[in-house]
mmCIF file of C-alpha atoms and ligand atoms in Angstrom:
data_model
loop_
_atom_site.group_PDB
_atom_site.id
_atom_site.type_symbol
_atom_site.label_atom_id
_atom_site.label_comp_id
_atom_site.label_asym_id
_atom_site.label_seq_id
_atom_site.Cartn_x
_atom_site.Cartn_y
_atom_site.Cartn_z
ATOM 1 C CA MET A 1 0.000 0.000 0.000
ATOM 2 C CA ASN A 2 1.412 3.365 -0.975
ATOM 3 C CA ALA A 3 0.391 7.002 -1.377
ATOM 4 C CA ARG A 4 -0.195 6.679 -5.104
ATOM 5 C CA ALA A 5 -2.547 3.709 -4.716
ATOM 6 C CA PHE A 6 -4.596 5.678 -2.183
ATOM 7 C CA LEU A 7 -4.696 8.850 -4.292
ATOM 8 C CA VAL A 8 -5.859 7.010 -7.424
ATOM 9 C CA ARG A 9 -8.654 5.305 -5.472
ATOM 10 C CA GLY A 10 -9.602 8.587 -3.815
ATOM 11 C CA LEU A 11 -9.872 10.375 -7.161
ATOM 12 C CA LEU A 12 -12.063 7.597 -8.549
ATOM 13 C CA ALA A 13 -14.317 7.490 -5.484
ATOM 14 C CA GLY A 14 -14.479 11.314 -5.547
ATOM 15 C CA LEU A 15 -15.457 11.387 -9.208
ATOM 16 C CA LEU A 16 -18.377 9.024 -8.595
ATOM 17 C CA ALA A 17 -19.306 10.899 -5.399
ATOM 18 C CA GLY A 18 -19.385 14.153 -7.388
ATOM 19 C CA LEU A 19 -21.656 12.563 -10.000
ATOM 20 C CA ALA A 20 -23.999 11.221 -7.306
ATOM 21 C CA ALA A 21 -24.055 14.619 -5.577
ATOM 22 C CA PHE A 22 -24.889 16.245 -8.908
ATOM 23 C CA LEU A 23 -27.846 13.916 -9.428
ATOM 24 C CA VAL A 24 -29.250 14.644 -5.964
ATOM 25 C CA ALA A 25 -28.604 18.386 -6.285
ATOM 26 C CA ASN A 26 -30.196 18.505 -9.721
ATOM 27 C CA VAL A 27 -33.284 16.464 -8.864
ATOM 28 C CA VAL A 28 -33.866 17.455 -5.226
ATOM 29 C CA GLY A 29 -32.218 20.881 -5.005
ATOM 30 C CA GLU A 30 -32.830 22.656 -8.298
ATOM 31 C CA PRO A 31 -36.627 23.074 -7.914
ATOM 32 C CA HIS A 32 -35.970 25.161 -4.802
ATOM 33 C CA VAL A 33 -33.191 27.147 -6.466
ATOM 34 C CA GLU A 34 -35.632 27.944 -9.278
ATOM 35 C CA ALA A 35 -38.313 28.902 -6.770
ATOM 36 C CA ALA A 36 -35.902 31.246 -5.004
ATOM 37 C CA ILE A 37 -34.828 32.884 -8.263
ATOM 38 C CA ALA A 38 -38.459 33.319 -9.295
ATOM 39 C CA LEU A 39 -39.140 35.038 -5.959
ATOM 40 C CA GLU A 40 -36.080 37.205 -6.413
ATOM 41 C CA ASP A 41 -37.045 38.204 -9.956
ATOM 42 C CA SER A 42 -40.641 38.966 -9.057
ATOM 43 C CA GLY A 43 -39.450 41.243 -6.287
ATOM 44 C CA ALA A 44 -41.548 39.347 -3.766
ATOM 45 C CA VAL A 45 -38.616 39.235 -1.390
ATOM 46 C CA ALA A 46 -36.367 42.132 -0.586
ATOM 47 C CA PRO A 47 -32.764 41.018 -0.749
ATOM 48 C CA GLY A 48 -30.311 43.146 1.168
ATOM 49 C CA GLY A 49 -27.907 43.887 -1.654
ATOM 50 C CA SER A 50 -28.051 45.313 -5.128
ATOM 51 C CA HIS A 51 -28.364 42.537 -7.654
ATOM 52 C CA SER A 52 -28.996 42.836 -11.311
ATOM 53 C CA HIS A 53 -30.511 39.995 -13.189
ATOM 54 C CA GLY A 54 -31.112 39.215 -16.791
ATOM 55 C CA GLU A 55 -34.425 38.155 -18.192
ATOM 56 C CA GLU A 56 -35.971 34.918 -16.933
ATOM 57 C CA SER A 57 -34.381 32.979 -19.765
ATOM 58 C CA ALA A 58 -31.084 34.835 -19.779
ATOM 59 C CA GLY A 59 -29.768 33.572 -16.496
ATOM 60 C CA HIS A 60 -29.213 34.315 -12.885
ATOM 61 C CA SER A 61 -26.288 36.598 -12.274
ATOM 62 C CA HIS A 62 -25.135 39.121 -9.775
ATOM 63 C CA THR A 63 -23.302 42.359 -10.100
ATOM 64 C CA HIS A 64 -21.812 43.494 -6.884
ATOM 65 C CA SER A 65 -22.211 47.146 -6.121
ATOM 66 C CA SER A 66 -18.465 47.500 -5.795
ATOM 67 C CA GLY A 67 -17.668 45.227 -8.717
ATOM 68 C CA GLU A 68 -17.396 45.264 -12.445
ATOM 69 C CA ASP A 69 -20.163 46.174 -14.806
ATOM 70 C CA GLU A 70 -19.290 43.299 -17.098
ATOM 71 C CA VAL A 71 -21.551 40.394 -16.243
ATOM 72 C CA PHE A 72 -20.818 37.022 -17.774
ATOM 73 C CA GLU A 73 -24.176 35.494 -18.582
ATOM 74 C CA VAL A 74 -24.786 31.782 -18.202
ATOM 75 C CA SER A 75 -28.275 30.556 -19.017
ATOM 76 C CA ARG A 76 -30.273 28.901 -16.212
ATOM 77 C CA ASP A 77 -30.364 25.749 -18.330
ATOM 78 C CA ASN A 78 -26.580 25.602 -18.251
ATOM 79 C CA GLN A 79 -26.290 26.607 -14.607
ATOM 80 C CA ARG A 80 -28.579 23.873 -13.347
ATOM 81 C CA THR A 81 -27.047 21.136 -15.512
ATOM 82 C CA TRP A 82 -23.496 21.480 -16.878
ATOM 83 C CA GLY A 83 -22.474 24.182 -14.435
ATOM 84 C CA LEU A 84 -23.783 22.241 -11.440
ATOM 85 C CA LEU A 85 -22.122 19.076 -12.802
ATOM 86 C CA THR A 86 -18.775 20.861 -13.198
ATOM 87 C CA GLY A 87 -18.859 22.212 -9.657
ATOM 88 C CA SER A 88 -20.006 18.964 -8.039
ATOM 89 C CA VAL A 89 -17.457 16.797 -9.842
ATOM 90 C CA ALA A 90 -14.591 19.248 -9.214
ATOM 91 C CA VAL A 91 -15.342 19.341 -5.487
ATOM 92 C CA GLY A 92 -15.912 15.554 -5.400
ATOM 93 C CA VAL A 93 -12.585 14.721 -7.055
ATOM 94 C CA ALA A 94 -10.736 17.232 -4.861
ATOM 95 C CA LEU A 95 -12.326 15.916 -1.659
ATOM 96 C CA GLY A 96 -11.724 12.328 -2.777
ATOM 97 C CA GLY A 97 -8.004 12.932 -3.235
ATOM 98 C CA LEU A 98 -7.667 14.839 0.038
ATOM 99 C CA VAL A 99 -9.590 12.254 2.081
ATOM 100 C CA ALA A 100 -7.596 9.416 0.492
ATOM 101 C CA LEU A 101 -4.260 11.038 1.364
ATOM 102 C CA VAL A 102 -5.379 11.636 4.964
ATOM 103 C CA ALA A 103 -6.536 8.003 5.097
ATOM 104 C CA ALA A 104 -3.118 6.951 3.769
ATOM 105 C CA GLY A 105 -1.476 8.920 6.581
ATOM 106 C CA THR A 106 -3.629 7.294 9.275
ATOM 107 C CA LEU A 107 -3.069 3.802 7.857
ATOM 108 C CA GLY A 108 -2.003 1.453 10.660
ATOM 109 C CA ARG A 109 -1.745 4.388 13.064
ATOM 110 C CA ILE A 110 -5.227 4.406 14.635
ATOM 111 C CA GLY A 111 -5.143 1.684 17.245
ATOM 112 C CA ARG A 112 -5.550 -1.713 15.625
ATOM 113 C CA LEU A 113 -8.009 -0.523 12.998
ATOM 114 C CA LEU A 114 -7.739 -2.277 9.639
ATOM 115 C CA PRO A 115 -7.029 -0.108 6.554
ATOM 116 C CA SER A 116 -10.706 -0.148 5.540
ATOM 117 C CA GLN A 117 -11.790 0.781 9.073
ATOM 118 C CA SER A 118 -9.399 3.713 9.460
ATOM 119 C CA THR A 119 -10.396 4.935 5.977
ATOM 120 C CA ALA A 120 -14.092 4.820 6.889
ATOM 121 C CA LEU A 121 -13.354 6.680 10.122
ATOM 122 C CA VAL A 122 -11.459 9.424 8.254
ATOM 123 C CA ALA A 123 -14.375 9.881 5.830
ATOM 124 C CA LEU A 124 -16.884 10.015 8.699
ATOM 125 C CA ILE A 125 -14.847 12.569 10.654
ATOM 126 C CA GLY A 126 -14.362 14.504 7.397
ATOM 127 C CA PHE A 127 -18.118 14.704 6.831
ATOM 128 C CA VAL A 128 -18.807 15.870 10.377
ATOM 129 C CA ALA A 129 -15.951 18.398 10.561
ATOM 130 C CA ALA A 130 -15.927 19.759 7.006
ATOM 131 C CA ALA A 131 -19.625 19.592 6.092
ATOM 132 C CA LEU A 132 -22.096 18.936 8.907
ATOM 133 C CA VAL A 133 -20.757 21.229 11.644
ATOM 134 C CA PRO A 134 -20.048 24.212 9.320
ATOM 135 C CA PHE A 135 -23.568 23.739 7.919
ATOM 136 C CA LEU A 136 -25.076 23.889 11.427
ATOM 137 C CA LYS A 137 -23.392 27.239 12.107
ATOM 138 C CA TYR A 138 -23.667 28.772 8.627
ATOM 139 C CA PRO A 139 -26.374 26.864 6.730
ATOM 140 C CA ALA A 140 -26.608 27.038 2.939
ATOM 141 C CA ASN A 141 -28.656 29.887 1.495
ATOM 142 C CA PRO A 142 -30.642 29.922 -1.743
ATOM 143 C CA PRO A 143 -30.356 32.733 -4.293
ATOM 144 C CA ALA A 144 -32.175 35.897 -3.134
ATOM 145 C CA VAL A 145 -30.862 35.483 0.401
ATOM 146 C CA GLY A 146 -27.817 37.497 1.329
ATOM 147 C CA ASP A 147 -26.501 41.008 0.974
ATOM 148 C CA ALA A 148 -23.925 41.312 -1.831
ATOM 149 C CA ASP A 149 -22.049 43.925 0.175
ATOM 150 C CA THR A 150 -21.245 41.441 2.962
ATOM 151 C CA ILE A 151 -20.003 38.578 0.757
ATOM 152 C CA GLY A 152 -16.401 39.189 1.837
ATOM 153 C CA GLU A 153 -17.277 39.056 5.512
ATOM 154 C CA ARG A 154 -19.546 36.011 5.135
ATOM 155 C CA THR A 155 -16.921 34.149 3.094
ATOM 156 C CA ALA A 156 -14.278 34.842 5.756
ATOM 157 C CA LEU A 157 -16.619 33.700 8.542
ATOM 158 C CA TYR A 158 -17.630 30.499 6.721
ATOM 159 C CA PHE A 159 -14.113 29.408 5.790
ATOM 160 C CA GLY A 160 -12.710 30.549 9.133
ATOM 161 C CA PHE A 161 -15.233 28.345 10.908
ATOM 162 C CA LEU A 162 -14.638 25.469 8.464
ATOM 163 C CA LEU A 163 -10.864 25.567 8.986
ATOM 164 C CA LEU A 164 -11.289 25.777 12.737
ATOM 165 C CA SER A 165 -13.646 22.785 12.751
ATOM 166 C CA VAL A 166 -11.318 20.662 10.594
ATOM 167 C CA GLY A 167 -8.274 21.706 12.635
ATOM 168 C CA ALA A 168 -10.069 20.860 15.888
ATOM 169 C CA ALA A 169 -11.095 17.457 14.481
ATOM 170 C CA VAL A 170 -7.493 16.643 13.516
ATOM 171 C CA LEU A 171 -6.175 17.656 16.935
ATOM 172 C CA ALA A 172 -8.971 15.874 18.802
ATOM 173 C CA SER A 173 -8.334 12.684 16.797
ATOM 174 C CA TYR A 174 -4.640 12.858 17.642
ATOM 175 C CA VAL A 175 -5.423 13.411 21.329
ATOM 176 C CA ALA A 176 -7.862 10.469 21.268
ATOM 177 C CA CYS A 177 -5.215 8.177 19.766
ATOM 178 C CA ARG A 178 -2.597 9.192 22.356
ATOM 179 C CA LEU A 179 -5.016 8.964 25.298
ATOM 180 C CA ARG A 180 -6.157 5.563 24.104
ATOM 181 C CA GLU A 181 -2.719 4.157 24.868
ATOM 182 C CA ARG A 182 -3.020 5.326 28.482
ATOM 183 C CA ILE A 183 -6.699 5.174 29.444
ATOM 184 C CA GLY A 184 -8.122 2.801 26.846
ATOM 185 C CA THR A 185 -10.232 3.122 23.710
ATOM 186 C CA TYR A 186 -13.472 4.137 25.432
ATOM 187 C CA GLY A 187 -11.896 6.969 27.433
ATOM 188 C CA GLY A 188 -9.771 8.135 24.529
ATOM 189 C CA VAL A 189 -12.688 8.327 22.094
ATOM 190 C CA VAL A 190 -14.983 10.068 24.595
ATOM 191 C CA ALA A 191 -12.264 12.593 25.481
ATOM 192 C CA GLY A 192 -11.530 13.265 21.798
ATOM 193 C CA ILE A 193 -15.184 13.854 20.922
ATOM 194 C CA ALA A 194 -15.661 16.051 23.999
ATOM 195 C CA ALA A 195 -12.601 18.138 23.094
ATOM 196 C CA TYR A 196 -13.833 18.620 19.514
ATOM 197 C CA LEU A 197 -17.348 19.564 20.660
ATOM 198 C CA LEU A 198 -15.985 22.023 23.220
ATOM 199 C CA VAL A 199 -13.895 23.816 20.579
ATOM 200 C CA VAL A 200 -16.633 24.046 17.927
ATOM 201 C CA ILE A 201 -19.347 25.043 20.400
ATOM 202 C CA VAL A 202 -17.220 27.853 21.815
ATOM 203 C CA ALA A 203 -16.279 28.890 18.259
ATOM 204 C CA ALA A 204 -19.946 28.853 17.199
ATOM 205 C CA LEU A 205 -20.751 31.191 20.098
ATOM 206 C CA VAL A 206 -17.825 33.510 19.312
ATOM 207 C CA PHE A 207 -18.211 33.659 15.513
ATOM 208 C CA ALA A 208 -20.568 36.406 14.362
ATOM 209 C CA PRO A 209 -24.058 35.306 13.326
ATOM 210 C CA VAL A 210 -25.259 35.887 9.769
ATOM 211 C CA SER A 211 -28.921 36.786 9.472
ATOM 212 C CA GLU A 212 -29.819 38.271 6.118
ATOM 213 C CA LEU A 213 -32.969 36.300 5.440
ATOM 214 C CA GLY A 214 -35.261 39.318 5.202
ATOM 215 C CA ASP A 215 -38.768 38.125 4.413
ATOM 216 C CA PHE A 216 -37.731 35.073 2.422
ATOM 217 C CA PRO A 217 -40.443 32.366 2.726
ATOM 218 C CA ALA A 218 -39.543 29.825 5.397
ATOM 219 C CA ASP A 219 -40.844 26.762 3.570
ATOM 220 C CA THR A 220 -38.700 27.391 0.476
ATOM 221 C CA LEU A 221 -35.714 28.087 2.727
ATOM 222 C CA TRP A 222 -36.207 24.843 4.650
ATOM 223 C CA SER A 223 -36.625 22.798 1.461
ATOM 224 C CA PHE A 224 -33.526 24.332 -0.055
ATOM 225 C CA ARG A 225 -31.426 23.721 3.049
ATOM 226 C CA LEU A 226 -32.645 20.135 3.336
ATOM 227 C CA ALA A 227 -31.712 19.554 -0.316
ATOM 228 C CA SER A 228 -28.325 21.124 0.280
ATOM 229 C CA MET A 229 -27.683 18.844 3.269
ATOM 230 C CA LEU A 230 -28.790 15.832 1.220
ATOM 231 C CA THR A 231 -26.337 16.854 -1.511
ATOM 232 C CA LEU A 232 -23.471 17.104 0.988
ATOM 233 C CA ALA A 233 -24.431 13.827 2.678
ATOM 234 C CA THR A 234 -24.535 12.092 -0.718
ATOM 235 C CA MET A 235 -21.137 13.503 -1.655
ATOM 236 C CA TRP A 236 -19.457 12.356 1.555
ATOM 237 C CA GLY A 237 -21.453 9.137 1.892
ATOM 238 C CA VAL A 238 -20.664 7.857 -1.597
ATOM 239 C CA LEU A 239 -17.052 8.983 -1.243
ATOM 240 C CA GLY A 240 -16.641 7.230 2.111
ATOM 241 C CA VAL A 241 -18.357 4.001 1.110
ATOM 242 C CA LEU A 242 -16.538 3.650 -2.231
ATOM 243 C CA LEU A 243 -13.111 4.550 -0.861
ATOM 244 C CA THR A 244 -13.560 2.143 2.053
ATOM 245 C CA GLY A 245 -14.496 -0.633 -0.380
ATOM 246 C CA LEU A 246 -11.570 0.099 -2.693
ATOM 247 C CA VAL A 247 -9.075 0.212 0.196
ATOM 248 C CA SER A 248 -10.523 -2.996 1.596
ATOM 249 C CA ARG A 249 -10.000 -4.774 -1.721
ATOM 250 C CA LEU A 250 -6.474 -3.400 -2.060
ATOM 251 C CA TYR A 251 -5.576 -4.653 1.418
ATOM 252 C CA ALA A 252 -7.129 -8.068 0.789
ATOM 253 C CA ARG A 253 -5.136 -8.397 -2.433
ATOM 254 C CA GLU A 254 -1.853 -7.392 -0.809
ATOM 255 C CA THR A 255 -2.457 -9.690 2.149
ATOM 256 C CA ALA A 256 -3.138 -12.599 -0.213
ATOM 257 C CA VAL A 257 0.062 -11.880 -2.157
ATOM 258 C CA ALA A 258 2.071 -11.673 1.072
ATOM 259 C CA GLN A 259 0.607 -14.950 2.327
ATOM 260 C CA ARG A 260 1.401 -16.734 -0.919
ATOM 261 C CA ARG A 261 4.962 -15.395 -0.781
ATOM 262 C CA GLU A 262 5.294 -16.544 2.825
ATOM 263 C CA LEU A 263 3.955 -19.964 1.953
ATOM 264 C CA ALA A 264 6.347 -20.271 -0.994
ATOM 265 C CA ALA A 265 9.263 -19.246 1.230
ATOM 266 C CA SER A 266 8.353 -21.833 3.856
ATOM 267 C CA LEU A 267 8.309 -24.731 1.386
ATOM 268 C CA MET B 1 13.606 -15.649 5.974
ATOM 269 C CA SER B 2 11.746 -17.562 8.643
ATOM 270 C CA HIS B 3 8.038 -16.905 8.789
ATOM 271 C CA SER B 4 7.714 -17.860 12.426
ATOM 272 C CA ALA B 5 10.224 -15.209 13.537
ATOM 273 C CA ALA B 6 8.386 -12.412 11.639
ATOM 274 C CA ALA B 7 5.024 -13.050 13.272
ATOM 275 C CA PRO B 8 4.173 -10.680 16.140
ATOM 276 C CA VAL B 9 3.518 -12.057 19.615
ATOM 277 C CA THR B 10 -0.262 -11.748 19.326
ATOM 278 C CA GLY B 11 -0.362 -13.722 16.096
ATOM 279 C CA ALA B 12 -2.235 -10.929 14.286
ATOM 280 C CA PRO B 13 -0.620 -9.757 11.039
ATOM 281 C CA ALA B 14 1.231 -6.435 11.270
ATOM 282 C CA LEU B 15 -0.830 -3.522 9.904
ATOM 283 C CA PRO B 16 0.686 -1.727 6.932
ATOM 284 C CA THR B 17 1.746 1.897 7.351
ATOM 285 C CA ILE B 18 2.960 4.466 4.846
ATOM 286 C CA PRO B 19 6.004 6.463 6.032
ATOM 287 C CA PHE B 20 5.250 10.198 6.298
ATOM 288 C CA ARG B 21 8.371 10.900 4.247
ATOM 289 C CA GLU B 22 6.879 8.969 1.346
ATOM 290 C CA LEU B 23 3.500 10.625 1.812
ATOM 291 C CA ALA B 24 4.716 14.244 2.121
ATOM 292 C CA PRO B 25 5.297 15.089 -1.582
ATOM 293 C CA TRP B 26 1.902 13.634 -2.542
ATOM 294 C CA ALA B 27 0.160 15.467 0.265
ATOM 295 C CA LEU B 28 1.847 18.758 -0.621
ATOM 296 C CA LEU B 29 1.149 18.540 -4.358
ATOM 297 C CA PHE B 30 -2.418 17.293 -4.150
ATOM 298 C CA GLY B 31 -3.149 19.408 -1.084
ATOM 299 C CA LEU B 32 -2.457 22.493 -3.218
ATOM 300 C CA LEU B 33 -4.302 21.197 -6.306
ATOM 301 C CA GLY B 34 -7.340 20.039 -4.340
ATOM 302 C CA THR B 35 -7.586 23.243 -2.351
ATOM 303 C CA LEU B 36 -7.318 25.270 -5.561
ATOM 304 C CA ALA B 37 -10.122 23.260 -7.197
ATOM 305 C CA ILE B 38 -12.366 23.733 -4.159
ATOM 306 C CA PHE B 39 -11.499 27.449 -4.089
ATOM 307 C CA PHE B 40 -12.608 27.937 -7.705
ATOM 308 C CA VAL B 41 -15.964 26.299 -7.053
ATOM 309 C CA SER B 42 -16.586 27.654 -3.547
ATOM 310 C CA ALA B 43 -15.297 31.199 -3.342
ATOM 311 C CA ASP B 44 -13.704 32.556 -6.521
ATOM 312 C CA GLN B 45 -15.132 35.749 -8.053
ATOM 313 C CA GLY B 46 -17.144 36.393 -4.948
ATOM 314 C CA ALA B 47 -15.061 37.696 -2.093
ATOM 315 C CA VAL B 48 -11.812 37.246 -4.037
ATOM 316 C CA SER B 49 -11.445 37.289 -7.819
ATOM 317 C CA ILE B 50 -8.655 35.385 -9.566
ATOM 318 C CA PRO B 51 -8.986 35.929 -12.486
ATOM 319 C CA ALA B 52 -11.233 39.004 -12.493
ATOM 320 C CA GLY B 53 -14.717 38.656 -13.933
ATOM 321 C CA THR B 54 -17.758 36.546 -13.197
ATOM 322 C CA ALA B 55 -17.455 33.654 -15.671
ATOM 323 C CA ILE B 56 -16.352 30.966 -13.200
ATOM 324 C CA HIS B 57 -18.779 32.200 -10.527
ATOM 325 C CA GLU B 58 -21.706 32.119 -12.945
ATOM 326 C CA TRP B 59 -20.801 28.704 -14.371
ATOM 327 C CA VAL B 60 -20.531 26.893 -11.008
ATOM 328 C CA HIS B 61 -23.170 29.145 -9.381
ATOM 329 C CA ASP B 62 -25.713 26.442 -8.485
ATOM 330 C CA ALA B 63 -23.046 24.097 -7.100
ATOM 331 C CA ARG B 64 -21.838 26.911 -4.864
ATOM 332 C CA HIS B 65 -25.329 27.399 -3.434
ATOM 333 C CA LEU B 66 -26.202 23.707 -3.060
ATOM 334 C CA LEU B 67 -22.848 22.672 -1.586
ATOM 335 C CA GLY B 68 -23.421 25.247 1.129
ATOM 336 C CA TYR B 69 -20.848 27.915 0.281
ATOM 337 C CA PRO B 70 -21.662 31.622 0.590
ATOM 338 C CA CYS B 71 -22.477 32.836 -2.922
ATOM 339 C CA HIS B 72 -23.785 36.366 -3.105
HETATM 340 ZN ZN1 LIG C 301 -25.974 33.116 -6.078
#
């Protein structure tokens, strides 16, 4: 087992995870994106910022009040299909490679966990730390929600919180592994989870809230956010399951080869 | 090579590990590439614009919203 073998499997699992996420986003999420854009275009909701939009068929685009006047138009048809596919697959492949390399690093280093087990654990912690917890603090917003003038601040808050959550998860996992050697698996795992929760809960209280919903309808917001969470869960779920399966097969193959070699040497 | 001498005390096979020195170049290279790819989808031409314009933002717009990143 080597870094390259893990990376290749991660990229493959990520590609398929991106495709699966696209399907869920397109089928489950897009109706609510369309509903939000329709609300935005009809002026039924009052977004905080200054947006300019093309005609219904021309596409959904934003000009920021401080930004350029040149707006690159992409039709809604392209945004909800090829554009969404591009974004989902790019993120899927990137996440797949990153998760696989982290899994490669933890290989044989988390207690007595088998390669497939440590890989599954890395994917699970990745989902919680990089998707679920950031979502709970700064949930996804549909078009028409959000003030264009605060995009810089909101981006900094979101990624600041994301990095903090991932960093805390890495540290807490390390602490859990070290404590395990002294106080056992149960104590180590409980202490690690408690340490992670303490950090992210304090951070969630310290980080500034974002509330720019205005009078956006709650049912559309809820449906959109549910679809967004389903998309993220699909991405990470498919990635984790496929990568775990691929690593499991790789390990089984290498173990079989090693056993045959051992048997041949003993004859 | 004697197989009995290589077996650990418990009898369980030794778990494979990948030395960090072997992993480092891969992690560095793909860490940068992966982060860059996620940046283009999640944040580019919103808060920060490299390159300037709105083409990338508009193209991946729906993915940015549905994957939970701040968009506009
Ligand atoms: Zn948007």
